[in-house]
């Protein structure tokens, strides 16, 4: 009974196209059905899974110009088997056109529709009568500290099957950047190539540094003496401390630039580090400082003059 149902099935009806449809129309119809019926989008739905197999087998036949021509001439049936001429005429005279189609073509275990369709259309070779299909991509999320992302690092990921994957993080890698490790995904179907491992990098925030594009920003505490008199001070950067000159009479909010001390650029070179000065008074009360400020002669100074205007 199953064989009779398979023989009566019409691949054109399964795909919803006319017999004179172009290859482009057939492919478009199949893509639409694949997006709707693929088992990854219908977990646990056996009917959708069987229908997906049927339309996949129908597309397998109609996308092959030679098989399609032989089917149209009645030389083979919908399953691709040689067909006696008398059976061909009886089937088309008595067939009810039910949307039933059988094939041993399987489907790849994909993670997303891009992978599904690339596996279906990208690998059309056959092996043992079935489609060669690219394996599905696998997705991982890997947390990396701020300096590791800026300067480059190596991390090890443990896979669900307890195998390990060594991931090299290039210098300058940004938060949420995707690293593609080719051939490290799921194995292909019927000899098809394996998929890729897609590793999303999650950069942990740093206590002092902030990144904007290829530039690094740092709020740097400085003393009143250093800003009034000027000074040479040590400033942290992602690659280690450097000496920076604070000009005399600098103020809170003054921004100084350290060229080439930012993140590495993909085109070469590095961004800059921007240092914003923050004047910090002593933590404990200093009577001498209080006495000095109290006797300061420039009492007319008003830092809010511009705002009041």
mmCIF file of C-alpha atoms in Angstrom:
data_model
loop_
_atom_site.group_PDB
_atom_site.id
_atom_site.type_symbol
_atom_site.label_atom_id
_atom_site.label_comp_id
_atom_site.label_asym_id
_atom_site.label_seq_id
_atom_site.Cartn_x
_atom_site.Cartn_y
_atom_site.Cartn_z
ATOM 1 C CA UNK A 1 0.000 0.000 0.000
ATOM 2 C CA UNK A 2 2.835 2.401 0.837
ATOM 3 C CA UNK A 3 4.467 1.614 -2.496
ATOM 4 C CA UNK A 4 1.223 2.371 -4.366
ATOM 5 C CA UNK A 5 0.893 5.691 -2.513
ATOM 6 C CA UNK A 6 4.471 6.605 -3.417
ATOM 7 C CA UNK A 7 3.947 5.718 -7.070
ATOM 8 C CA UNK A 8 0.752 7.775 -7.258
ATOM 9 C CA UNK A 9 2.386 10.866 -5.803
ATOM 10 C CA UNK A 10 3.117 13.704 -8.191
ATOM 11 C CA UNK A 11 6.271 15.703 -7.280
ATOM 12 C CA UNK A 12 4.858 18.731 -9.111
ATOM 13 C CA UNK A 13 1.800 18.685 -6.843
ATOM 14 C CA UNK A 14 3.959 18.177 -3.764
ATOM 15 C CA UNK A 15 5.932 21.321 -4.579
ATOM 16 C CA UNK A 16 2.853 23.184 -5.752
ATOM 17 C CA UNK A 17 4.195 24.033 -9.225
ATOM 18 C CA UNK A 18 2.986 23.496 -12.777
ATOM 19 C CA UNK A 19 4.589 20.835 -14.957
ATOM 20 C CA UNK A 20 6.079 23.533 -17.185
ATOM 21 C CA UNK A 21 7.632 25.376 -14.216
ATOM 22 C CA UNK A 22 11.201 26.614 -14.619
ATOM 23 C CA UNK A 23 14.048 25.366 -12.433
ATOM 24 C CA UNK A 24 14.056 28.722 -10.661
ATOM 25 C CA UNK A 25 10.330 28.383 -9.855
ATOM 26 C CA UNK A 26 10.868 24.843 -8.569
ATOM 27 C CA UNK A 27 13.747 25.932 -6.364
ATOM 28 C CA UNK A 28 11.770 28.900 -5.030
ATOM 29 C CA UNK A 29 8.797 26.671 -4.178
ATOM 30 C CA UNK A 30 11.024 24.202 -2.378
ATOM 31 C CA UNK A 31 12.750 26.919 -0.353
ATOM 32 C CA UNK A 32 9.365 28.173 0.812
ATOM 33 C CA UNK A 33 8.242 24.706 1.896
ATOM 34 C CA UNK A 34 11.593 23.916 3.538
ATOM 35 C CA UNK A 35 11.359 27.009 5.715
ATOM 36 C CA UNK A 36 7.883 25.953 6.798
ATOM 37 C CA UNK A 37 8.370 22.213 7.285
ATOM 38 C CA UNK A 38 11.972 21.679 8.397
ATOM 39 C CA UNK A 39 12.064 19.491 11.548
ATOM 40 C CA UNK A 40 14.236 22.013 13.390
ATOM 41 C CA UNK A 41 11.295 24.405 13.225
ATOM 42 C CA UNK A 42 8.746 21.715 14.099
ATOM 43 C CA UNK A 43 10.272 19.702 16.953
ATOM 44 C CA UNK A 44 8.308 16.552 17.722
ATOM 45 C CA UNK A 45 5.984 16.997 14.728
ATOM 46 C CA UNK A 46 6.310 13.674 12.886
ATOM 47 C CA UNK A 47 3.863 14.701 10.181
ATOM 48 C CA UNK A 48 5.912 17.797 9.331
ATOM 49 C CA UNK A 49 9.073 15.677 9.322
ATOM 50 C CA UNK A 50 7.576 13.133 6.895
ATOM 51 C CA UNK A 51 6.201 15.868 4.654
ATOM 52 C CA UNK A 52 9.609 17.560 4.633
ATOM 53 C CA UNK A 53 11.205 14.302 3.489
ATOM 54 C CA UNK A 54 8.589 13.964 0.752
ATOM 55 C CA UNK A 55 9.039 17.461 -0.657
ATOM 56 C CA UNK A 56 12.850 17.065 -0.376
ATOM 57 C CA UNK A 57 12.689 13.907 -2.454
ATOM 58 C CA UNK A 58 10.366 15.640 -4.930
ATOM 59 C CA UNK A 59 12.846 18.474 -5.299
ATOM 60 C CA UNK A 60 15.677 15.960 -5.644
ATOM 61 C CA UNK A 61 13.925 14.480 -8.665
ATOM 62 C CA UNK A 62 12.741 17.686 -10.342
ATOM 63 C CA UNK A 63 15.982 19.603 -9.808
ATOM 64 C CA UNK A 64 17.846 16.944 -11.812
ATOM 65 C CA UNK A 65 17.187 17.785 -15.470
ATOM 66 C CA UNK A 66 17.734 14.208 -16.660
ATOM 67 C CA UNK A 67 15.519 12.621 -13.972
ATOM 68 C CA UNK A 68 12.822 15.226 -14.544
ATOM 69 C CA UNK A 69 12.777 14.553 -18.275
ATOM 70 C CA UNK A 70 12.582 10.781 -17.741
ATOM 71 C CA UNK A 71 9.766 11.232 -15.213
ATOM 72 C CA UNK A 72 7.843 13.462 -17.613
ATOM 73 C CA UNK A 73 8.225 10.805 -20.345
ATOM 74 C CA UNK A 74 6.992 8.114 -17.970
ATOM 75 C CA UNK A 75 10.265 6.179 -17.951
ATOM 76 C CA UNK A 76 10.657 6.376 -14.169
ATOM 77 C CA UNK A 77 8.183 6.781 -11.324
ATOM 78 C CA UNK A 78 8.158 9.390 -8.596
ATOM 79 C CA UNK A 79 10.670 7.407 -6.552
ATOM 80 C CA UNK A 80 13.128 7.307 -9.484
ATOM 81 C CA UNK A 81 12.616 3.601 -10.224
ATOM 82 C CA UNK A 82 12.245 2.283 -13.769
ATOM 83 C CA UNK A 83 8.588 2.126 -14.658
ATOM 84 C CA UNK A 84 6.769 -0.336 -16.984
ATOM 85 C CA UNK A 85 4.900 1.637 -19.609
ATOM 86 C CA UNK A 86 1.519 -0.029 -18.914
ATOM 87 C CA UNK A 87 1.817 0.762 -15.183
ATOM 88 C CA UNK A 88 2.583 4.372 -16.030
ATOM 89 C CA UNK A 89 -0.675 4.855 -17.934
ATOM 90 C CA UNK A 90 -2.754 3.059 -15.280
ATOM 91 C CA UNK A 91 -1.276 5.175 -12.482
ATOM 92 C CA UNK A 92 -2.094 8.426 -14.187
ATOM 93 C CA UNK A 93 -5.575 7.213 -15.100
ATOM 94 C CA UNK A 94 -6.443 6.005 -11.583
ATOM 95 C CA UNK A 95 -4.169 8.038 -9.302
ATOM 96 C CA UNK A 96 -5.881 10.325 -6.820
ATOM 97 C CA UNK A 97 -3.005 12.825 -6.779
ATOM 98 C CA UNK A 98 -2.488 12.461 -3.043
ATOM 99 C CA UNK A 99 0.473 14.382 -1.681
ATOM 100 C CA UNK A 100 2.436 11.320 -0.666
ATOM 101 C CA UNK A 101 6.060 10.880 -1.586
ATOM 102 C CA UNK A 102 8.716 8.608 -0.170
ATOM 103 C CA UNK A 103 12.463 8.784 -0.345
ATOM 104 C CA UNK A 104 15.453 7.656 1.644
ATOM 105 C CA UNK A 105 16.841 11.200 1.469
ATOM 106 C CA UNK A 106 17.449 12.448 4.992
ATOM 107 C CA UNK A 107 17.913 15.941 6.353
ATOM 108 C CA UNK A 108 20.846 17.664 7.997
ATOM 109 C CA UNK A 109 20.788 18.700 11.633
ATOM 110 C CA UNK A 110 21.050 22.463 11.157
ATOM 111 C CA UNK A 111 20.982 25.353 13.640
ATOM 112 C CA UNK A 112 19.319 28.023 11.442
ATOM 113 C CA UNK A 113 17.673 28.508 8.095
ATOM 114 C CA UNK A 114 20.877 29.828 6.511
ATOM 115 C CA UNK A 115 22.558 26.557 7.418
ATOM 116 C CA UNK A 116 19.528 24.552 6.322
ATOM 117 C CA UNK A 117 19.370 26.100 2.893
ATOM 118 C CA UNK A 118 23.133 26.154 2.374
ATOM 119 C CA UNK A 119 23.206 22.465 3.209
ATOM 120 C CA UNK A 120 20.332 21.738 0.840
ATOM 121 C CA UNK A 121 21.481 23.824 -2.106
ATOM 122 C CA UNK A 122 25.227 24.104 -1.577
ATOM 123 C CA UNK A 123 26.085 20.406 -1.611
ATOM 124 C CA UNK A 124 24.269 18.531 -4.375
ATOM 125 C CA UNK A 125 26.605 15.560 -4.768
ATOM 126 C CA UNK A 126 25.244 12.091 -4.049
ATOM 127 C CA UNK A 127 26.550 9.186 -2.077
ATOM 128 C CA UNK A 128 24.775 5.859 -1.794
ATOM 129 C CA UNK A 129 21.708 7.359 -3.461
ATOM 130 C CA UNK A 130 21.294 10.175 -0.913
ATOM 131 C CA UNK A 131 22.172 13.877 -0.892
ATOM 132 C CA UNK A 132 25.560 14.989 0.381
ATOM 133 C CA UNK A 133 24.895 17.770 2.831
ATOM 134 C CA UNK A 134 27.048 20.117 4.823
ATOM 135 C CA UNK A 135 26.944 19.605 8.560
ATOM 136 C CA UNK A 136 25.239 22.131 10.791
ATOM 137 C CA UNK A 137 27.053 24.985 12.479
ATOM 138 C CA UNK A 138 27.400 24.938 16.255
ATOM 139 C CA UNK A 139 27.220 28.058 18.411
ATOM 140 C CA UNK A 140 29.166 28.849 21.553
ATOM 141 C CA UNK A 141 29.492 31.859 23.851
ATOM 142 C CA UNK A 142 32.915 32.493 25.349
ATOM 143 C CA UNK A 143 33.635 35.065 28.063
ATOM 144 C CA UNK A 144 36.996 36.828 27.802
ATOM 145 C CA UNK A 145 38.505 39.460 30.057
ATOM 146 C CA UNK A 146 38.958 42.970 28.646
ATOM 147 C CA UNK A 147 42.739 42.860 28.288
ATOM 148 C CA UNK A 148 42.630 39.383 26.738
ATOM 149 C CA UNK A 149 40.345 40.697 23.997
ATOM 150 C CA UNK A 150 42.529 43.775 23.421
ATOM 151 C CA UNK A 151 45.901 42.030 23.422
ATOM 152 C CA UNK A 152 44.851 38.609 22.108
ATOM 153 C CA UNK A 153 44.525 35.354 24.024
ATOM 154 C CA UNK A 154 43.935 31.619 23.736
ATOM 155 C CA UNK A 155 41.046 29.881 25.451
ATOM 156 C CA UNK A 156 39.782 26.304 25.574
ATOM 157 C CA UNK A 157 36.110 25.431 25.093
ATOM 158 C CA UNK A 158 34.691 22.110 26.320
ATOM 159 C CA UNK A 159 32.108 20.743 23.882
ATOM 160 C CA UNK A 160 28.933 18.840 24.869
ATOM 161 C CA UNK A 161 30.621 15.552 23.921
ATOM 162 C CA UNK A 162 33.438 16.426 26.366
ATOM 163 C CA UNK A 163 35.946 17.036 23.585
ATOM 164 C CA UNK A 164 37.844 20.323 23.696
ATOM 165 C CA UNK A 165 38.241 23.125 21.198
ATOM 166 C CA UNK A 166 41.163 25.567 21.365
ATOM 167 C CA UNK A 167 40.081 29.067 20.370
ATOM 168 C CA UNK A 168 42.605 31.734 19.405
ATOM 169 C CA UNK A 169 41.238 35.206 20.138
ATOM 170 C CA UNK A 170 42.872 37.766 17.816
ATOM 171 C CA UNK A 171 44.152 41.011 19.331
ATOM 172 C CA UNK A 172 41.497 43.705 19.110
ATOM 173 C CA UNK A 173 38.503 41.351 19.263
ATOM 174 C CA UNK A 174 35.369 43.251 20.237
ATOM 175 C CA UNK A 175 32.396 42.398 22.429
ATOM 176 C CA UNK A 176 29.795 40.185 20.651
ATOM 177 C CA UNK A 177 32.182 39.569 17.772
ATOM 178 C CA UNK A 178 31.740 36.154 16.113
ATOM 179 C CA UNK A 179 34.775 33.972 15.482
ATOM 180 C CA UNK A 180 34.264 31.287 12.810
ATOM 181 C CA UNK A 181 36.241 28.067 13.204
ATOM 182 C CA UNK A 182 35.837 26.303 9.881
ATOM 183 C CA UNK A 183 35.186 22.583 9.908
ATOM 184 C CA UNK A 184 34.662 22.427 13.693
ATOM 185 C CA UNK A 185 30.871 22.035 13.578
ATOM 186 C CA UNK A 186 28.657 18.994 13.159
ATOM 187 C CA UNK A 187 29.732 16.274 10.696
ATOM 188 C CA UNK A 188 28.265 16.332 7.211
ATOM 189 C CA UNK A 189 25.625 13.933 5.935
ATOM 190 C CA UNK A 190 26.585 11.197 3.487
ATOM 191 C CA UNK A 191 30.140 12.432 3.077
ATOM 192 C CA UNK A 192 29.303 16.134 3.040
ATOM 193 C CA UNK A 193 31.718 18.627 4.625
ATOM 194 C CA UNK A 194 31.403 19.454 8.327
ATOM 195 C CA UNK A 195 29.843 22.682 9.527
ATOM 196 C CA UNK A 196 31.631 25.461 11.380
ATOM 197 C CA UNK A 197 31.876 26.456 15.023
ATOM 198 C CA UNK A 198 30.655 30.008 15.602
ATOM 199 C CA UNK A 199 32.038 31.434 18.838
ATOM 200 C CA UNK A 200 30.484 34.653 20.154
ATOM 201 C CA UNK A 201 32.920 36.598 22.317
ATOM 202 C CA UNK A 202 31.548 38.247 25.465
ATOM 203 C CA UNK A 203 34.092 40.761 26.784
ATOM 204 C CA UNK A 204 33.936 41.282 30.543
ATOM 205 C CA UNK A 205 34.015 44.974 31.599
ATOM 206 C CA UNK A 206 37.268 46.384 32.967
ATOM 207 C CA UNK A 207 37.473 48.262 36.250
ATOM 208 C CA UNK A 208 39.085 51.315 34.632
ATOM 209 C CA UNK A 209 39.176 51.047 30.837
ATOM 210 C CA UNK A 210 36.259 51.568 28.465
ATOM 211 C CA UNK A 211 36.414 50.870 24.752
ATOM 212 C CA UNK A 212 34.777 52.933 22.010
ATOM 213 C CA UNK A 213 35.619 51.583 18.581
ATOM 214 C CA UNK A 214 39.399 51.231 18.472
ATOM 215 C CA UNK A 215 39.970 53.858 21.181
ATOM 216 C CA UNK A 216 40.346 53.321 24.915
ATOM 217 C CA UNK A 217 39.004 55.777 27.507
ATOM 218 C CA UNK A 218 40.292 56.154 31.060
ATOM 219 C CA UNK A 219 39.234 58.424 33.944
ATOM 220 C CA UNK A 220 42.471 59.198 35.793
ATOM 221 C CA UNK A 221 42.484 60.566 39.380
ATOM 222 C CA UNK A 222 45.080 63.344 39.872
ATOM 223 C CA UNK A 223 45.999 65.485 42.857
ATOM 224 C CA UNK A 224 45.439 69.226 43.132
ATOM 225 C CA UNK A 225 49.194 69.761 43.171
ATOM 226 C CA UNK A 226 49.697 67.771 39.941
ATOM 227 C CA UNK A 227 47.081 69.771 38.066
ATOM 228 C CA UNK A 228 48.102 73.224 39.340
ATOM 229 C CA UNK A 229 51.874 72.819 39.064
ATOM 230 C CA UNK A 230 51.993 70.192 36.315
ATOM 231 C CA UNK A 231 53.652 66.790 36.639
ATOM 232 C CA UNK A 232 54.882 63.637 34.934
ATOM 233 C CA UNK A 233 52.804 60.688 36.109
ATOM 234 C CA UNK A 234 52.406 56.974 35.373
ATOM 235 C CA UNK A 235 49.276 56.146 33.386
ATOM 236 C CA UNK A 236 47.934 52.591 32.848
ATOM 237 C CA UNK A 237 47.335 51.402 29.269
ATOM 238 C CA UNK A 238 46.222 47.986 27.958
ATOM 239 C CA UNK A 239 49.846 47.129 27.151
ATOM 240 C CA UNK A 240 51.362 48.462 30.390
ATOM 241 C CA UNK A 241 51.977 51.796 32.148
ATOM 242 C CA UNK A 242 53.518 54.783 30.349
ATOM 243 C CA UNK A 243 54.663 58.229 31.520
ATOM 244 C CA UNK A 244 52.386 61.140 30.643
ATOM 245 C CA UNK A 245 52.874 64.869 31.176
ATOM 246 C CA UNK A 246 50.079 66.753 32.921
ATOM 247 C CA UNK A 247 50.288 70.426 31.844
ATOM 248 C CA UNK A 248 50.193 73.179 34.468
ATOM 249 C CA UNK A 249 46.777 74.551 35.388
ATOM 250 C CA UNK A 250 44.981 71.449 34.047
ATOM 251 C CA UNK A 251 41.426 71.049 35.241
ATOM 252 C CA UNK A 252 38.982 68.265 35.995
ATOM 253 C CA UNK A 253 37.619 67.124 32.658
ATOM 254 C CA UNK A 254 40.816 67.890 30.733
ATOM 255 C CA UNK A 255 41.353 65.149 28.132
ATOM 256 C CA UNK A 256 44.874 64.093 27.157
ATOM 257 C CA UNK A 257 45.615 61.704 24.285
ATOM 258 C CA UNK A 258 48.132 58.869 24.241
ATOM 259 C CA UNK A 259 48.670 58.016 20.574
ATOM 260 C CA UNK A 260 48.743 54.359 19.588
ATOM 261 C CA UNK A 261 47.757 53.067 23.026
ATOM 262 C CA UNK A 262 44.269 51.918 22.065
ATOM 263 C CA UNK A 263 43.003 48.660 20.568
ATOM 264 C CA UNK A 264 44.658 47.061 17.506
ATOM 265 C CA UNK A 265 42.917 47.885 14.213
ATOM 266 C CA UNK A 266 42.055 45.187 11.665
ATOM 267 C CA UNK A 267 43.735 47.348 9.010
ATOM 268 C CA UNK A 268 46.915 47.718 11.049
ATOM 269 C CA UNK A 269 48.084 50.096 13.738
ATOM 270 C CA UNK A 270 46.213 50.887 16.932
ATOM 271 C CA UNK A 271 43.688 53.375 18.191
ATOM 272 C CA UNK A 272 44.464 55.948 20.880
ATOM 273 C CA UNK A 273 43.918 56.156 24.609
ATOM 274 C CA UNK A 274 42.037 59.202 25.880
ATOM 275 C CA UNK A 275 42.775 60.134 29.498
ATOM 276 C CA UNK A 276 40.259 62.334 31.314
ATOM 277 C CA UNK A 277 41.679 64.043 34.414
ATOM 278 C CA UNK A 278 39.654 63.934 37.632
ATOM 279 C CA UNK A 279 40.983 66.155 40.443
ATOM 280 C CA UNK A 280 40.721 64.336 43.756
ATOM 281 C CA UNK A 281 41.251 66.020 47.136
ATOM 282 C CA UNK A 282 42.879 64.202 50.069
ATOM 283 C CA UNK A 283 40.685 61.569 51.696
ATOM 284 C CA UNK A 284 41.364 62.971 55.178
ATOM 285 C CA UNK A 285 40.897 66.586 56.252
ATOM 286 C CA UNK A 286 44.066 68.647 55.635
ATOM 287 C CA UNK A 287 44.156 71.782 57.881
ATOM 288 C CA UNK A 288 46.990 73.286 55.834
ATOM 289 C CA UNK A 289 44.986 73.043 52.623
ATOM 290 C CA UNK A 290 41.969 74.527 54.363
ATOM 291 C CA UNK A 291 44.047 77.444 55.639
ATOM 292 C CA UNK A 292 45.523 78.080 52.207
ATOM 293 C CA UNK A 293 42.164 78.108 50.432
ATOM 294 C CA UNK A 294 40.655 80.345 53.122
ATOM 295 C CA UNK A 295 43.354 82.939 52.553
ATOM 296 C CA UNK A 296 43.384 82.666 48.776
ATOM 297 C CA UNK A 297 43.146 86.165 47.372
ATOM 298 C CA UNK A 298 41.303 85.292 44.146
ATOM 299 C CA UNK A 299 37.910 85.058 45.862
ATOM 300 C CA UNK A 300 36.097 86.533 42.876
ATOM 301 C CA UNK A 301 36.608 83.317 40.861
ATOM 302 C CA UNK A 302 33.233 81.838 39.805
ATOM 303 C CA UNK A 303 33.429 78.484 37.941
ATOM 304 C CA UNK A 304 29.684 78.653 37.134
ATOM 305 C CA UNK A 305 29.814 81.987 35.368
ATOM 306 C CA UNK A 306 29.064 80.511 31.934
ATOM 307 C CA UNK A 307 26.065 78.579 33.228
ATOM 308 C CA UNK A 308 24.603 81.615 34.982
ATOM 309 C CA UNK A 309 24.934 83.680 31.812
#
